Amino acid sequence: MYNFEFVKPSSIDEAVAALGEDEAQALGGGQTLIPTLKQRLARPARLVSLSGIAEMKGVGAEGGVLTIGGGTSHATVAAEAAGSYPALAALAGNIGDPAVRNRGTIGGSLANNDPSACYPAAALGSGATIVTNAREIAADDFFKGMFTTALEEGEIITAVRFPVPQAANYQKFEQPASRFALVGVFVARGGDGVRVAVTGASEEGVFRWSEAEAALASDFSTGAIEGLSVPADGMIADLHGSKAYRAHLVGVLTRRAVSAAS
Amino acid sequence: MIQVKMTVNGKEKSGEVEGRTLLASFLRDTLGLTGTHVGCDTGQCGACTVHVDGVAVKSCNMLAAEADGASVDTIEGQAAPDGTLNAIQQAFQDHHGLQCGFCTPGMVMSAAALLKDNPRPSEAEIRFHLSGNICRCTGYHNIVKAIMAASGQDVSAIAAE
Ligand SMILES: Cc1cc2nc3c(=O)[nH]c(=O)nc-3n(C[C@H](O)[C@H](O)[C@H](O)COP(=O)(O)OP(=O)(O)OC[C@H]3O[C@@H](n4cnc5c(N)ncnc54)[C@H](O)[C@@H]3O)c2cc1C
Ligand code: FES
Ligand code: FES
């Protein structure tokens, strides 16, 4: 790992100012960034730790909306969202392993937008709003393909707002070595219809399966999507699974999620 | 260089670190606490697990500077000052929960974190909790058995495998 200057501000304003310098990068829980730095895939001159910013931590539910601070750990979400949004808490409680969940944050996960990460499916599947120091971004406009988001240089995720659906479920087919999702599907049924978000499968990163959404909107049952499948074209292929295998898993996991959510 | 101070196994410790210094390196190289093992150095194996402010973290995946002001517990602080093993360590010995011992400090620290939240975990809960701790020797069976025994549960019915 190349060396860098380490700073740990205690407010969002200070963090944004510290990130204004050239070659500065935010540090969330470091569960992705530290391994990346060890491999010398990034070379920031300065790391701005977000872990000392109290206003970016915590979980609060009000009027059917769950707001999670961008610096909140997966373990805290698993514990504190269990009553208000059980499907989201279960997803957070199954990311990686306990030590990863104690450090990793929701803001870091969404900003990273790993094509196999769990939180992007929850944010897109719930129709969440990503709140930054500068603006609010709808999940539909946030994810721009593998490891790419709508965030500008130096912009930080300060909170994420989830409208709590009537029913939801996340099904993760775990890749046992990395513990990420080989494929994961988040299904949510709310006032505005049904959303189905798929992670781990597409070369474009997390996506909505609109055919399944349309079919489920009129009939929220596994039968409604029995014959539906996603094309294998554009799916990820690696040593863990072919394009066709991932496409198949999308159908299986969506049906499991619908059945668990109904 | 950055000056850091932390409470390690109940004692005040301080030292100088670079921005990039990992907590694992600070514990091992600066403080000489080599009980914390570095297996993979990528956040996968859990051999480097320690507690920071009471929760388990992988010390190879956390900067020492991030632990400034924190309370850190390592394997060296688990036994009593006279060397008497704590219940988890003793159970690992009694139930043959280790072979080469490389993963053991991380296993013991992970188990300690589990038992703090869940004093009588089921076998399935123990296995789920240990998903980030890899052992190349034991096949896990006796590790799970040791943790059940350490939590006061009867393991006589669990056959040795
Ligand atoms: C063994 C292991 C298993 C894992 N398993 C899973 C899994 O099953 N599912 C899963 O989804 N993930 C998994 N992860 C990844 C984990 O969830 C990470 O915590 C997460 O991807 C990154 O969050 P972080 O807070 O650690 O961010 P960091 O690693 O600190 O940062 C990641 C990126 O986000 C940026 N960033 C951080 N915080 C913010 C912010 N608030 N605003 C803007 N940018 C920010 C950083 O600059 C960096 O580019 C695993 C990781 C490990 C090590
Ligand atoms: S050495 Fe830290 S997880 Fe393997
Ligand atoms: S006892 Fe050898 S790695 Fe676990």
CSV table of C-alpha atoms and ligand atoms in Angstrom, one decimal:
chain,number,residue,atom,x,y,z
A,1,MET,CA,0.0,0.0,0.0
A,2,TYR,CA,1.4,3.4,-0.9
A,3,ASN,CA,1.3,5.9,2.0
A,4,PHE,CA,-1.2,8.7,2.2
A,5,GLU,CA,-2.2,11.5,4.6
A,6,PHE,CA,-5.0,10.4,7.0
A,7,VAL,CA,-7.6,12.9,8.3
A,8,LYS,CA,-10.6,12.2,10.4
A,9,PRO,CA,-13.1,15.2,10.4
A,10,SER,CA,-16.0,15.2,12.8
A,11,SER,CA,-18.6,17.0,10.5
A,12,ILE,CA,-19.9,16.6,7.0
A,13,ASP,CA,-18.8,20.2,6.1
A,14,GLU,CA,-15.2,19.5,7.3
A,15,ALA,CA,-15.2,16.2,5.3
A,16,VAL,CA,-16.4,17.9,2.1
A,17,ALA,CA,-13.7,20.6,2.6
A,18,ALA,CA,-11.0,17.9,3.2
A,19,LEU,CA,-12.2,16.0,0.0
A,20,GLY,CA,-11.8,19.2,-2.0
A,21,GLU,CA,-8.1,18.7,-2.3
A,22,ASP,CA,-6.6,16.9,-5.3
A,23,GLU,CA,-6.3,13.1,-5.0
A,24,ALA,CA,-8.4,13.0,-1.8
A,25,GLN,CA,-10.7,10.0,-1.2
A,26,ALA,CA,-13.4,9.1,1.3
A,27,LEU,CA,-12.8,6.2,3.6
A,28,GLY,CA,-16.0,4.5,4.9
A,29,GLY,CA,-15.5,1.1,6.7
A,30,GLY,CA,-12.5,0.3,4.5
A,31,GLN,CA,-13.7,-3.2,3.8
A,32,THR,CA,-13.4,-2.6,0.1
A,33,LEU,CA,-11.0,0.3,-0.1
A,34,ILE,CA,-8.2,-1.1,2.1
A,35,PRO,CA,-7.9,-4.3,0.1
A,36,THR,CA,-7.9,-2.1,-3.1
A,37,LEU,CA,-5.2,0.1,-1.7
A,38,LYS,CA,-3.1,-3.0,-0.8
A,39,GLN,CA,-3.3,-4.1,-4.4
A,40,ARG,CA,-2.2,-0.6,-5.4
A,41,LEU,CA,-5.3,-0.2,-7.6
A,42,ALA,CA,-5.8,3.3,-6.2
A,43,ARG,CA,-3.3,5.8,-5.0
A,44,PRO,CA,-5.0,8.6,-3.1
A,45,ALA,CA,-2.8,11.3,-1.5
A,46,ARG,CA,-5.2,11.7,1.3
A,47,LEU,CA,-7.9,9.5,2.9
A,48,VAL,CA,-10.7,11.3,4.6
A,49,SER,CA,-12.2,9.0,7.2
A,50,LEU,CA,-16.0,9.4,7.6
A,51,SER,CA,-16.1,7.2,10.7
A,52,GLY,CA,-15.9,10.1,13.2
A,53,ILE,CA,-19.0,11.9,11.8
A,54,ALA,CA,-21.8,11.4,14.3
A,55,GLU,CA,-24.4,13.1,12.0
A,56,MET,CA,-23.8,10.3,9.4
A,57,LYS,CA,-24.7,7.4,11.7
A,58,GLY,CA,-27.9,5.9,12.8
A,59,VAL,CA,-31.3,4.5,11.7
A,60,GLY,CA,-34.6,6.3,12.1
A,61,ALA,CA,-38.1,5.5,11.0
A,62,GLU,CA,-40.8,8.1,10.4
A,63,GLY,CA,-44.0,8.2,8.4
A,64,GLY,CA,-43.2,5.0,6.5
A,65,VAL,CA,-39.7,6.1,5.6
A,66,LEU,CA,-36.6,4.6,7.0
A,67,THR,CA,-33.6,6.9,7.0
A,68,ILE,CA,-30.1,5.4,7.4
A,69,GLY,CA,-27.0,7.6,7.9
A,70,GLY,CA,-24.4,7.0,5.1
A,71,GLY,CA,-21.8,6.0,7.7
A,72,THR,CA,-24.0,3.4,9.4
A,73,SER,CA,-22.5,-0.1,9.7
A,74,HIS,CA,-24.2,-3.2,8.2
A,75,ALA,CA,-24.4,-4.6,11.8
A,76,THR,CA,-26.3,-1.5,13.1
A,77,VAL,CA,-28.8,-1.7,10.2
A,78,ALA,CA,-29.3,-5.4,10.8
A,79,ALA,CA,-30.1,-4.7,14.5
A,80,GLU,CA,-31.9,-1.4,14.3
A,81,ALA,CA,-34.0,-1.8,11.1
A,82,ALA,CA,-35.3,-5.3,12.1
A,83,GLY,CA,-38.6,-3.9,13.4
A,84,SER,CA,-39.3,-1.3,10.7
A,85,TYR,CA,-37.9,-2.9,7.6
A,86,PRO,CA,-37.2,-6.6,8.2
A,87,ALA,CA,-36.2,-7.5,4.6
A,88,LEU,CA,-33.6,-4.8,4.6
A,89,ALA,CA,-32.3,-5.7,8.1
A,90,ALA,CA,-32.0,-9.4,7.0
A,91,LEU,CA,-30.0,-8.3,3.9
A,92,ALA,CA,-27.6,-6.3,6.0
A,93,GLY,CA,-27.3,-9.1,8.5
A,94,ASN,CA,-26.1,-11.5,5.8
A,95,ILE,CA,-23.4,-9.3,4.1
A,96,GLY,CA,-20.0,-10.9,4.4
A,97,ASP,CA,-19.4,-12.0,8.0
A,98,PRO,CA,-19.7,-10.4,11.4
A,99,ALA,CA,-16.4,-8.5,11.4
A,100,VAL,CA,-17.1,-7.1,7.9
A,101,ARG,CA,-20.6,-6.0,9.1
A,102,ASN,CA,-19.1,-4.2,12.1
A,103,ARG,CA,-16.9,-1.9,9.8
A,104,GLY,CA,-18.6,-1.8,6.4
A,105,THR,CA,-21.1,1.0,5.8
A,106,ILE,CA,-24.2,1.5,3.6
A,107,GLY,CA,-22.7,4.6,2.0
A,108,GLY,CA,-19.4,2.8,1.1
A,109,SER,CA,-21.3,-0.1,-0.4
A,110,LEU,CA,-23.6,2.1,-2.5
A,111,ALA,CA,-20.7,4.4,-3.6
A,112,ASN,CA,-18.7,1.4,-4.6
A,113,ASN,CA,-21.5,-0.2,-6.6
A,114,ASP,CA,-19.8,-3.6,-6.8
A,115,PRO,CA,-21.8,-5.6,-9.4
A,116,SER,CA,-22.3,-8.4,-6.8
A,117,ALA,CA,-23.0,-6.3,-3.8
A,118,CYS,CA,-26.3,-6.6,-1.8
A,119,TYR,CA,-27.2,-3.0,-0.9
A,120,PRO,CA,-27.6,-1.8,-4.5
A,121,ALA,CA,-30.4,-4.3,-5.0
A,122,ALA,CA,-32.1,-3.1,-1.8
A,123,ALA,CA,-31.8,0.6,-2.8
A,124,LEU,CA,-33.0,0.0,-6.4
A,125,GLY,CA,-35.6,-2.5,-5.4
A,126,SER,CA,-37.1,-0.2,-2.7
A,127,GLY,CA,-37.0,2.9,-4.8
A,128,ALA,CA,-34.7,4.5,-2.2
A,129,THR,CA,-33.3,8.1,-2.4
A,130,ILE,CA,-29.6,8.6,-2.0
A,131,VAL,CA,-28.9,11.8,-0.1
A,132,THR,CA,-25.5,13.5,-0.5
A,133,ASN,CA,-23.9,16.6,0.8
A,134,ALA,CA,-25.1,18.4,-2.3
A,135,ARG,CA,-28.4,16.8,-3.5
A,136,GLU,CA,-30.8,13.9,-3.5
A,137,ILE,CA,-30.6,11.2,-6.1
A,138,ALA,CA,-33.3,8.7,-6.9
A,139,ALA,CA,-31.9,5.1,-6.9
A,140,ASP,CA,-33.2,4.8,-10.5
A,141,ASP,CA,-30.7,7.6,-11.5
A,142,PHE,CA,-27.8,6.6,-9.2
A,143,PHE,CA,-26.4,3.3,-10.5
A,144,LYS,CA,-24.5,3.8,-13.8
A,145,GLY,CA,-23.0,0.4,-14.4
A,146,MET,CA,-20.3,-1.7,-12.6
A,147,PHE,CA,-18.4,0.3,-10.0
A,148,THR,CA,-19.9,3.5,-11.4
A,149,THR,CA,-22.5,5.9,-9.9
A,150,ALA,CA,-23.9,9.4,-10.3
A,151,LEU,CA,-21.7,10.7,-7.5
A,152,GLU,CA,-19.3,13.5,-8.5
A,153,GLU,CA,-15.7,13.7,-7.3
A,154,GLY,CA,-15.6,14.4,-3.6
A,155,GLU,CA,-19.4,14.0,-3.1
A,156,ILE,CA,-20.4,11.9,-0.1
A,157,ILE,CA,-23.5,9.9,0.7
A,158,THR,CA,-24.7,11.3,4.0
A,159,ALA,CA,-28.0,9.3,4.2
A,160,VAL,CA,-30.2,6.9,2.3
A,161,ARG,CA,-34.0,7.1,2.6
A,162,PHE,CA,-36.0,3.9,2.0
A,163,PRO,CA,-39.8,4.1,1.6
A,164,VAL,CA,-40.9,1.0,3.5
A,165,PRO,CA,-42.9,-1.4,1.2
A,166,GLN,CA,-45.9,-3.5,2.3
A,167,ALA,CA,-43.9,-6.7,1.6
A,168,ALA,CA,-40.3,-7.3,0.5
A,169,ASN,CA,-37.7,-10.0,0.5
A,170,TYR,CA,-34.1,-10.5,-0.7
A,171,GLN,CA,-32.8,-13.8,-1.9
A,172,LYS,CA,-29.0,-14.1,-2.1
A,173,PHE,CA,-27.4,-17.1,-3.8
A,174,GLU,CA,-24.0,-16.8,-2.1
A,175,GLN,CA,-20.7,-17.3,-3.8
A,176,PRO,CA,-19.1,-19.2,-0.9
A,177,ALA,CA,-15.5,-18.0,-1.3
A,178,SER,CA,-16.2,-14.2,-1.5
A,179,ARG,CA,-19.5,-14.4,0.4
A,180,PHE,CA,-20.9,-11.8,-2.1
A,181,ALA,CA,-24.0,-12.6,-4.1
A,182,LEU,CA,-23.4,-14.8,-7.1
A,183,VAL,CA,-26.9,-13.6,-7.9
A,184,GLY,CA,-29.2,-11.7,-5.6
A,185,VAL,CA,-32.8,-10.6,-6.1
A,186,PHE,CA,-34.7,-8.0,-4.1
A,187,VAL,CA,-38.5,-7.9,-4.5
A,188,ALA,CA,-40.7,-5.1,-3.0
A,189,ARG,CA,-44.4,-4.7,-3.2
A,190,GLY,CA,-45.6,-1.1,-2.3
A,191,GLY,CA,-48.2,1.5,-3.1
A,192,ASP,CA,-46.6,2.2,-6.5
A,193,GLY,CA,-46.5,-1.4,-7.6
A,194,VAL,CA,-43.8,-4.0,-7.6
A,195,ARG,CA,-40.1,-3.5,-8.0
A,196,VAL,CA,-37.6,-6.3,-8.8
A,197,ALA,CA,-33.9,-5.5,-8.6
A,198,VAL,CA,-31.2,-8.0,-9.6
A,199,THR,CA,-27.6,-7.9,-8.5
A,200,GLY,CA,-24.6,-10.1,-9.3
A,201,ALA,CA,-26.0,-11.1,-12.7
A,202,SER,CA,-25.5,-8.3,-15.3
A,203,GLU,CA,-22.4,-6.8,-16.8
A,204,GLU,CA,-24.2,-3.5,-16.4
A,205,GLY,CA,-24.4,-4.0,-12.6
A,206,VAL,CA,-27.7,-3.9,-10.7
A,207,PHE,CA,-30.8,-3.7,-12.8
A,208,ARG,CA,-34.6,-3.8,-12.6
A,209,TRP,CA,-36.4,-6.8,-14.2
A,210,SER,CA,-39.3,-4.9,-15.7
A,211,GLU,CA,-41.1,-7.8,-17.3
A,212,ALA,CA,-41.3,-9.5,-13.9
A,213,GLU,CA,-42.4,-6.2,-12.3
A,214,ALA,CA,-45.3,-5.8,-14.8
A,215,ALA,CA,-46.4,-9.4,-14.3
A,216,LEU,CA,-46.3,-9.2,-10.6
A,217,ALA,CA,-48.1,-5.9,-10.4
A,218,SER,CA,-51.4,-7.5,-11.5
A,219,ASP,CA,-50.8,-10.8,-9.8
A,220,PHE,CA,-48.2,-11.0,-6.9
A,221,SER,CA,-47.6,-14.7,-7.0
A,222,THR,CA,-44.9,-17.1,-8.3
A,223,GLY,CA,-47.4,-18.4,-10.9
A,224,ALA,CA,-47.4,-14.9,-12.5
A,225,ILE,CA,-43.7,-15.2,-13.4
A,226,GLU,CA,-43.5,-18.9,-13.9
A,227,GLY,CA,-42.7,-18.7,-17.7
A,228,LEU,CA,-40.6,-15.6,-17.5
A,229,SER,CA,-36.8,-15.5,-18.0
A,230,VAL,CA,-34.1,-13.0,-18.5
A,231,PRO,CA,-31.9,-13.3,-21.6
A,232,ALA,CA,-28.4,-14.8,-20.9
A,233,ASP,CA,-27.0,-12.1,-23.2
A,234,GLY,CA,-25.2,-9.4,-21.2
A,235,MET,CA,-24.9,-11.6,-18.0
A,236,ILE,CA,-21.6,-12.0,-16.2
A,237,ALA,CA,-19.7,-15.2,-17.0
A,238,ASP,CA,-16.8,-16.2,-14.8
A,239,LEU,CA,-15.4,-19.4,-13.2
A,240,HIS,CA,-18.3,-19.4,-10.7
A,241,GLY,CA,-21.1,-19.5,-13.2
A,242,SER,CA,-21.9,-19.1,-16.9
A,243,LYS,CA,-24.2,-16.5,-18.4
A,244,ALA,CA,-27.0,-19.1,-18.8
A,245,TYR,CA,-26.6,-20.2,-15.2
A,246,ARG,CA,-26.9,-16.7,-13.9
A,247,ALA,CA,-29.9,-16.0,-16.1
A,248,HIS,CA,-31.5,-19.1,-14.7
A,249,LEU,CA,-30.8,-18.1,-11.1
A,250,VAL,CA,-32.5,-14.7,-11.7
A,251,GLY,CA,-35.8,-16.6,-12.4
A,252,VAL,CA,-35.4,-19.0,-9.5
A,253,LEU,CA,-34.4,-16.4,-6.9
A,254,THR,CA,-37.2,-14.0,-8.0
A,255,ARG,CA,-39.8,-16.7,-7.5
A,256,ARG,CA,-38.3,-17.5,-4.1
A,257,ALA,CA,-38.4,-13.9,-3.1
A,258,VAL,CA,-42.0,-13.5,-4.2
A,259,SER,CA,-43.0,-16.5,-2.3
A,260,ALA,CA,-41.2,-15.4,0.8
A,261,ALA,CA,-42.6,-11.9,0.6
A,262,SER,CA,-46.3,-12.8,0.0
B,1,MET,CA,3.7,10.3,11.2
B,2,ILE,CA,0.6,10.2,13.4
B,3,GLN,CA,0.6,9.8,17.1
B,4,VAL,CA,-2.0,7.2,18.3
B,5,LYS,CA,-3.1,6.2,21.7
B,6,MET,CA,-5.3,3.2,22.5
B,7,THR,CA,-6.2,1.0,25.4
B,8,VAL,CA,-4.9,-2.5,24.5
B,9,ASN,CA,-6.0,-5.3,26.8
B,10,GLY,CA,-6.8,-2.7,29.5
B,11,LYS,CA,-3.4,-0.9,29.3
B,12,GLU,CA,-2.7,2.5,27.8
B,13,LYS,CA,-0.5,2.2,24.7
B,14,SER,CA,0.8,4.8,22.3
B,15,GLY,CA,3.0,4.9,19.3
B,16,GLU,CA,3.7,6.5,15.9
B,17,VAL,CA,2.0,5.2,12.8
B,18,GLU,CA,1.9,6.1,9.1
B,19,GLY,CA,-1.5,6.8,7.5
B,20,ARG,CA,-1.3,3.3,5.9
B,21,THR,CA,-0.2,1.4,9.0
B,22,LEU,CA,-2.8,-1.4,9.6
B,23,LEU,CA,-4.0,-2.1,13.1
B,24,ALA,CA,-2.6,-5.6,12.7
B,25,SER,CA,0.9,-4.2,12.0
B,26,PHE,CA,0.6,-1.8,14.9
B,27,LEU,CA,-0.3,-4.6,17.3
B,28,ARG,CA,2.3,-7.0,16.0
B,29,ASP,CA,5.2,-4.9,15.0
B,30,THR,CA,5.0,-1.9,17.3
B,31,LEU,CA,3.5,-3.4,20.4
B,32,GLY,CA,4.9,-6.9,19.9
B,33,LEU,CA,1.6,-8.6,20.3
B,34,THR,CA,2.1,-11.3,17.8
B,35,GLY,CA,-0.8,-13.5,18.9
B,36,THR,CA,-2.9,-11.7,16.4
B,37,HIS,CA,-2.1,-13.6,13.2
B,38,VAL,CA,-2.1,-12.3,9.6
B,39,GLY,CA,-3.2,-15.1,7.3
B,40,CYS,CA,-4.6,-13.7,4.1
B,41,ASP,CA,-4.1,-9.9,4.5
B,42,THR,CA,-7.2,-9.5,2.3
B,43,GLY,CA,-10.0,-9.6,4.8
B,44,GLN,CA,-11.1,-13.1,4.0
B,45,CYS,CA,-9.7,-15.5,6.7
B,46,GLY,CA,-10.3,-13.9,10.1
B,47,ALA,CA,-7.0,-14.9,11.7
B,48,CYS,CA,-6.4,-11.3,12.5
B,49,THR,CA,-9.8,-10.8,14.4
B,50,VAL,CA,-9.6,-8.5,17.4
B,51,HIS,CA,-12.2,-6.5,19.3
B,52,VAL,CA,-12.3,-2.7,18.8
B,53,ASP,CA,-14.6,-1.0,21.3
B,54,GLY,CA,-16.2,-4.3,22.1
B,55,VAL,CA,-17.0,-5.6,18.5
B,56,ALA,CA,-15.0,-8.0,16.3
B,57,VAL,CA,-13.1,-6.5,13.4
B,58,LYS,CA,-10.4,-7.8,11.1
B,59,SER,CA,-7.3,-5.9,12.1
B,60,CYS,CA,-5.7,-6.4,8.6
B,61,ASN,CA,-8.6,-4.4,7.2
B,62,MET,CA,-8.6,-1.4,9.5
B,63,LEU,CA,-6.1,1.4,9.8
B,64,ALA,CA,-4.3,1.8,13.1
B,65,ALA,CA,-5.1,5.6,12.9
B,66,GLU,CA,-8.8,4.6,12.9
B,67,ALA,CA,-8.4,2.9,16.3
B,68,ASP,CA,-6.9,6.1,17.9
B,69,GLY,CA,-8.7,6.5,21.2
B,70,ALA,CA,-10.3,3.1,21.0
B,71,SER,CA,-10.2,0.1,23.4
B,72,VAL,CA,-8.7,-2.9,21.7
B,73,ASP,CA,-8.8,-6.5,22.9
B,74,THR,CA,-6.5,-9.2,21.5
B,75,ILE,CA,-5.9,-12.8,22.2
B,76,GLU,CA,-3.1,-11.9,24.7
B,77,GLY,CA,-5.7,-10.4,27.0
B,78,GLN,CA,-8.0,-13.4,27.1
B,79,ALA,CA,-6.2,-15.5,29.7
B,80,ALA,CA,-5.9,-14.4,33.4
B,81,PRO,CA,-2.6,-12.7,34.4
B,82,ASP,CA,-1.4,-15.9,36.0
B,83,GLY,CA,-1.9,-17.8,32.7
B,84,THR,CA,-5.2,-19.5,33.5
B,85,LEU,CA,-7.1,-19.9,30.2
B,86,ASN,CA,-10.5,-18.4,29.9
B,87,ALA,CA,-13.5,-20.6,29.3
B,88,ILE,CA,-13.3,-20.5,25.5
B,89,GLN,CA,-9.6,-21.1,25.4
B,90,GLN,CA,-9.9,-24.0,27.9
B,91,ALA,CA,-12.8,-25.5,25.8
B,92,PHE,CA,-10.6,-25.3,22.6
B,93,GLN,CA,-8.0,-27.3,24.5
B,94,ASP,CA,-10.4,-29.8,26.0
B,95,HIS,CA,-12.3,-30.5,22.8
B,96,HIS,CA,-9.3,-30.4,20.4
B,97,GLY,CA,-10.5,-27.3,18.7
B,98,LEU,CA,-7.1,-26.6,17.1
B,99,GLN,CA,-4.4,-28.4,15.2
B,100,CYS,CA,-1.8,-26.1,13.8
B,101,GLY,CA,-3.3,-23.2,15.8
B,102,PHE,CA,-2.8,-20.5,13.2
B,103,CYS,CA,-6.5,-19.6,13.0
B,104,THR,CA,-7.1,-20.1,16.7
B,105,PRO,CA,-6.6,-16.5,18.0
B,106,GLY,CA,-9.2,-15.3,15.5
B,107,MET,CA,-11.5,-18.1,16.2
B,108,VAL,CA,-11.3,-17.4,20.0
B,109,MET,CA,-11.9,-13.7,19.5
B,110,SER,CA,-14.8,-14.3,17.1
B,111,ALA,CA,-16.3,-16.8,19.6
B,112,ALA,CA,-15.9,-14.3,22.4
B,113,ALA,CA,-17.9,-11.7,20.4
B,114,LEU,CA,-20.6,-14.2,19.7
B,115,LEU,CA,-21.0,-15.4,23.3
B,116,LYS,CA,-21.3,-11.8,24.5
B,117,ASP,CA,-24.4,-11.3,22.3
B,118,ASN,CA,-25.7,-14.8,22.4
B,119,PRO,CA,-24.7,-16.7,25.5
B,120,ARG,CA,-26.1,-20.1,24.3
B,121,PRO,CA,-25.9,-20.3,20.5
B,122,SER,CA,-27.1,-23.2,18.6
B,123,GLU,CA,-24.7,-25.2,16.3
B,124,ALA,CA,-26.2,-23.4,13.3
B,125,GLU,CA,-25.7,-20.0,14.9
B,126,ILE,CA,-22.1,-20.8,15.7
B,127,ARG,CA,-21.4,-21.9,12.1
B,128,PHE,CA,-23.1,-18.8,10.7
B,129,HIS,CA,-21.1,-16.6,13.0
B,130,LEU,CA,-17.8,-18.2,12.0
B,131,SER,CA,-18.4,-17.7,8.3
B,132,GLY,CA,-15.5,-15.2,8.2
B,133,ASN,CA,-13.0,-17.4,10.1
B,134,ILE,CA,-11.3,-20.0,8.0
B,135,CYS,CA,-9.5,-23.0,9.4
B,136,ARG,CA,-7.4,-25.2,7.1
B,137,CYS,CA,-6.9,-28.0,9.6
B,138,THR,CA,-9.8,-29.0,11.8
B,139,GLY,CA,-12.8,-29.2,9.5
B,140,TYR,CA,-14.5,-26.9,12.1
B,141,HIS,CA,-16.3,-29.7,13.9
B,142,ASN,CA,-14.3,-29.5,17.1
B,143,ILE,CA,-14.2,-25.7,17.0
B,144,VAL,CA,-18.0,-25.6,17.0
B,145,LYS,CA,-18.1,-28.2,19.8
B,146,ALA,CA,-15.6,-26.2,21.9
B,147,ILE,CA,-17.7,-23.1,21.6
B,148,MET,CA,-20.9,-25.0,22.6
B,149,ALA,CA,-19.0,-26.4,25.5
B,150,ALA,CA,-17.6,-23.0,26.5
B,151,SER,CA,-21.2,-21.7,26.6
B,152,GLY,CA,-22.1,-24.3,29.1
B,153,GLN,CA,-24.0,-26.6,26.7
B,154,ASP,CA,-23.7,-30.4,26.9
B,155,VAL,CA,-21.7,-31.7,24.0
B,156,SER,CA,-21.4,-35.3,25.0
B,157,ALA,CA,-24.0,-36.2,22.3
B,158,ILE,CA,-22.0,-34.6,19.6
B,159,ALA,CA,-19.7,-37.3,18.1
B,160,ALA,CA,-16.1,-36.6,17.3
B,161,GLU,CA,-15.7,-36.6,13.6
C,1,LIG,C1,-14.8,-10.7,3.3
C,1,LIG,C2,-15.8,-9.7,2.8
C,1,LIG,C3,-17.1,-10.1,2.4
C,1,LIG,C4,-18.0,-9.2,1.9
C,1,LIG,N1,-19.2,-9.7,1.6
C,1,LIG,C5,-20.1,-8.8,1.0
C,1,LIG,C6,-21.5,-9.3,0.7
C,1,LIG,O1,-21.8,-10.4,0.9
C,1,LIG,N2,-22.3,-8.4,0.1
C,1,LIG,C7,-22.0,-7.1,0.0
C,1,LIG,O2,-22.8,-6.3,-0.5
C,1,LIG,N3,-20.7,-6.6,0.3
C,1,LIG,C8,-19.8,-7.5,0.8
C,1,LIG,N4,-18.6,-7.0,1.2
C,1,LIG,C9,-18.3,-5.6,1.0
C,1,LIG,C10,-18.7,-4.8,2.2
C,1,LIG,O3,-20.1,-4.7,2.3
C,1,LIG,C11,-18.1,-3.4,2.2
C,1,LIG,O4,-18.3,-2.9,3.5
C,1,LIG,C12,-18.7,-2.4,1.2
C,1,LIG,O5,-18.7,-2.8,-0.1
C,1,LIG,C13,-17.9,-1.0,1.3
C,1,LIG,O6,-18.2,-0.3,2.4
C,1,LIG,P1,-17.2,0.4,3.3
C,1,LIG,O7,-17.9,1.3,4.2
C,1,LIG,O8,-16.3,-0.6,3.8
C,1,LIG,O9,-16.4,1.4,2.2
C,1,LIG,P2,-14.9,1.6,1.9
C,1,LIG,O10,-14.2,0.3,1.6
C,1,LIG,O11,-14.3,2.5,2.9
C,1,LIG,O12,-15.1,2.5,0.5
C,1,LIG,C14,-15.5,1.9,-0.7
C,1,LIG,C15,-15.7,3.1,-1.7
C,1,LIG,O13,-16.7,3.9,-1.4
C,1,LIG,C16,-16.3,5.3,-1.1
C,1,LIG,N5,-17.0,5.7,0.0
C,1,LIG,C17,-17.1,5.2,1.3
C,1,LIG,N6,-18.0,5.8,2.0
C,1,LIG,C18,-18.6,6.7,1.2
C,1,LIG,C19,-19.7,7.7,1.4
C,1,LIG,N7,-20.4,7.8,2.6
C,1,LIG,N8,-20.0,8.5,0.4
C,1,LIG,C20,-19.3,8.4,-0.8
C,1,LIG,N9,-18.3,7.5,-1.0
C,1,LIG,C21,-18.0,6.7,0.0
C,1,LIG,C22,-14.8,5.1,-0.9
C,1,LIG,O14,-14.1,6.3,-1.3
C,1,LIG,C23,-14.4,3.9,-1.8
C,1,LIG,O15,-14.3,4.3,-3.1
C,1,LIG,C24,-17.6,-7.9,1.7
C,1,LIG,C25,-16.4,-7.4,2.1
C,1,LIG,C26,-15.4,-8.3,2.6
C,1,LIG,C27,-14.1,-7.9,3.0
C,2,FES,S1,-5.4,-11.7,7.9
C,2,FES,FE1,-7.1,-10.4,8.2
C,2,FES,S2,-8.7,-11.5,7.4
C,2,FES,FE2,-7.0,-12.8,6.9
C,3,FES,S1,-6.0,-25.2,13.3
C,3,FES,FE1,-4.7,-24.9,11.6
C,3,FES,S2,-5.8,-23.4,10.5
C,3,FES,FE2,-7.2,-23.8,12.1
